[in-house]
PDB file of C-alpha atoms in Angstrom:
ATOM      1  CA  MET A   1     -24.043   4.706  -1.755  1.00  0.00           C
ATOM      2  CA  VAL A   2     -23.316   2.881   1.483  1.00  0.00           C
ATOM      3  CA  ALA A   3     -21.346   0.288  -0.488  1.00  0.00           C
ATOM      4  CA  VAL A   4     -19.175   3.021  -2.017  1.00  0.00           C
ATOM      5  CA  ARG A   5     -18.504   4.503   1.417  1.00  0.00           C
ATOM      6  CA  VAL A   6     -17.557   1.082   2.795  1.00  0.00           C
ATOM      7  CA  LEU A   7     -15.289   0.475  -0.212  1.00  0.00           C
ATOM      8  CA  LEU A   8     -13.705   3.886   0.359  1.00  0.00           C
ATOM      9  CA  GLY A   9     -13.020   3.028   3.999  1.00  0.00           C
ATOM     10  CA  VAL A  10     -11.495  -0.321   3.042  1.00  0.00           C
ATOM     11  CA  LEU A  11      -9.284   1.295   0.397  1.00  0.00           C
ATOM     12  CA  ILE A  12      -8.066   3.915   2.869  1.00  0.00           C
ATOM     13  CA  ALA A  13      -7.261   1.217   5.433  1.00  0.00           C
ATOM     14  CA  VAL A  14      -5.424  -0.915   2.867  1.00  0.00           C
ATOM     15  CA  GLY A  15      -3.543   2.169   1.662  1.00  0.00           C
ATOM     16  CA  ALA A  16      -2.401   2.927   5.199  1.00  0.00           C
ATOM     17  CA  ILE A  17      -1.186  -0.660   5.608  1.00  0.00           C
ATOM     18  CA  VAL A  18       0.704  -0.579   2.297  1.00  0.00           C
ATOM     19  CA  LEU A  19       2.350   2.726   3.194  1.00  0.00           C
ATOM     20  CA  ALA A  20       3.323   1.460   6.667  1.00  0.00           C
ATOM     21  CA  LEU A  21       4.795  -1.822   5.380  1.00  0.00           C
ATOM     22  CA  PRO A  22       8.347  -0.507   4.750  1.00  0.00           C
ATOM     23  CA  ALA A  23       8.489   0.892   8.279  1.00  0.00           C
ATOM     24  CA  VAL A  24       7.360  -2.444   9.709  1.00  0.00           C
ATOM     25  CA  VAL A  25      10.097  -4.246   7.759  1.00  0.00           C
ATOM     26  CA  LEU A  26      12.751  -1.814   8.998  1.00  0.00           C
ATOM     27  CA  VAL A  27      11.616  -2.106  12.618  1.00  0.00           C
ATOM     28  CA  ASP A  28      11.649  -5.897  12.325  1.00  0.00           C
ATOM     29  CA  LEU A  29      15.189  -5.838  10.906  1.00  0.00           C
ATOM     30  CA  ALA A  30      16.390  -3.437  13.595  1.00  0.00           C
ATOM     31  CA  ALA A  31      14.930  -5.692  16.297  1.00  0.00           C
ATOM     32  CA  GLY A  32      16.945  -8.634  14.986  1.00  0.00           C
ATOM     33  CA  GLY A  33      14.216 -10.222  12.878  1.00  0.00           C
ATOM     34  CA  THR A  34      14.204 -11.272   9.248  1.00  0.00           C
ATOM     35  CA  GLY A  35      12.488  -8.186   7.852  1.00  0.00           C
ATOM     36  CA  LEU A  36       9.372 -10.218   7.029  1.00  0.00           C
ATOM     37  CA  GLY A  37      11.521 -12.674   5.062  1.00  0.00           C
ATOM     38  CA  LEU A  38      13.672 -10.108   3.276  1.00  0.00           C
ATOM     39  CA  CYS A  39      16.841 -11.277   5.064  1.00  0.00           C
ATOM     40  CA  PRO A  40      16.222 -14.893   6.142  1.00  0.00           C
ATOM     41  CA  GLU A  41      19.243 -15.087   8.463  1.00  0.00           C
ATOM     42  CA  GLY A  42      19.041 -11.574   9.888  1.00  0.00           C
ATOM     43  CA  LEU A  43      20.589  -8.246   9.004  1.00  0.00           C
ATOM     44  CA  GLY A  44      24.197  -9.258   9.749  1.00  0.00           C
ATOM     45  CA  THR A  45      24.362 -11.794   6.919  1.00  0.00           C
ATOM     46  CA  CYS A  46      21.836 -10.226   4.570  1.00  0.00           C
ATOM     47  CA  GLU A  47      22.861 -10.420   0.923  1.00  0.00           C
ATOM     48  CA  THR A  48      19.750  -9.037  -0.765  1.00  0.00           C
ATOM     49  CA  SER A  49      20.388  -7.976  -4.346  1.00  0.00           C
ATOM     50  CA  THR A  50      19.577  -4.579  -5.772  1.00  0.00           C
ATOM     51  CA  PHE A  51      16.962  -6.186  -7.997  1.00  0.00           C
ATOM     52  CA  THR A  52      15.025  -7.410  -4.962  1.00  0.00           C
ATOM     53  CA  ILE A  53      14.896  -3.909  -3.527  1.00  0.00           C
ATOM     54  CA  ALA A  54      13.907  -2.438  -6.893  1.00  0.00           C
ATOM     55  CA  GLU A  55      11.194  -5.079  -7.252  1.00  0.00           C
ATOM     56  CA  LEU A  56       9.772  -4.204  -3.838  1.00  0.00           C
ATOM     57  CA  VAL A  57       9.770  -0.485  -4.670  1.00  0.00           C
ATOM     58  CA  VAL A  58       7.970  -1.104  -7.965  1.00  0.00           C
ATOM     59  CA  ILE A  59       5.372  -3.384  -6.367  1.00  0.00           C
ATOM     60  CA  LEU A  60       4.686  -0.900  -3.549  1.00  0.00           C
ATOM     61  CA  GLY A  61       4.500   1.958  -6.070  1.00  0.00           C
ATOM     62  CA  ILE A  62       2.001   0.125  -8.262  1.00  0.00           C
ATOM     63  CA  ALA A  63      -0.063  -0.833  -5.219  1.00  0.00           C
ATOM     64  CA  CYS A  64      -0.159   2.808  -4.068  1.00  0.00           C
ATOM     65  CA  VAL A  65      -1.221   3.999  -7.530  1.00  0.00           C
ATOM     66  CA  VAL A  66      -3.990   1.395  -7.781  1.00  0.00           C
ATOM     67  CA  ILE A  67      -5.275   2.121  -4.281  1.00  0.00           C
ATOM     68  CA  GLY A  68      -5.092   5.877  -4.879  1.00  0.00           C
ATOM     69  CA  GLY A  69      -7.017   5.466  -8.130  1.00  0.00           C
ATOM     70  CA  GLY A  70      -9.680   3.452  -6.333  1.00  0.00           C
ATOM     71  CA  ILE A  71      -9.997   6.130  -3.671  1.00  0.00           C
ATOM     72  CA  ALA A  72     -10.291   8.836  -6.337  1.00  0.00           C
ATOM     73  CA  MET A  73     -12.984   6.868  -8.169  1.00  0.00           C
ATOM     74  CA  CYS A  74     -14.977   6.351  -4.962  1.00  0.00           C
ATOM     75  CA  LEU A  75     -14.775  10.055  -4.157  1.00  0.00           C
ATOM     76  CA  ARG A  76     -15.883  10.952  -7.683  1.00  0.00           C
ATOM     77  CA  VAL A  77     -18.883   8.602  -7.454  1.00  0.00           C
ATOM     78  CA  LEU A  78     -19.841  10.049  -4.073  1.00  0.00           C
ATOM     79  CA  HIS A  79     -19.501  13.607  -5.378  1.00  0.00           C
ATOM     80  CA  ARG A  80     -21.629  12.919  -8.445  1.00  0.00           C
ATOM     81  CA  SER A  81     -24.335  11.169  -6.417  1.00  0.00           C
ATOM     82  CA  GLU A  82     -24.506  14.182  -4.128  1.00  0.00           C
ATOM     83  CA  TRP A  83     -25.602  16.430  -7.000  1.00  0.00           C
ATOM     84  CA  THR A  84     -28.301  14.130  -8.414  1.00  0.00           C
TER      85      THR A  84
END
């Protein structure tokens, strides 16, 4: 069960990173950066299409669902092992 607890901790940490990623991109853009490559020449000349933004939202959404499912499965395994 130690492996499940370690996996649960890793999934929670990865989930926190995935959820914080949009904020990191916005802070980078506001500080004059490239937004982690989203706007290669900075915010002033950024011509990112709507499809790029939609693609990022879909990818982050799928990642959150997969990570959340993994966390739920780990919790279910831990709960069942507690009763046996």
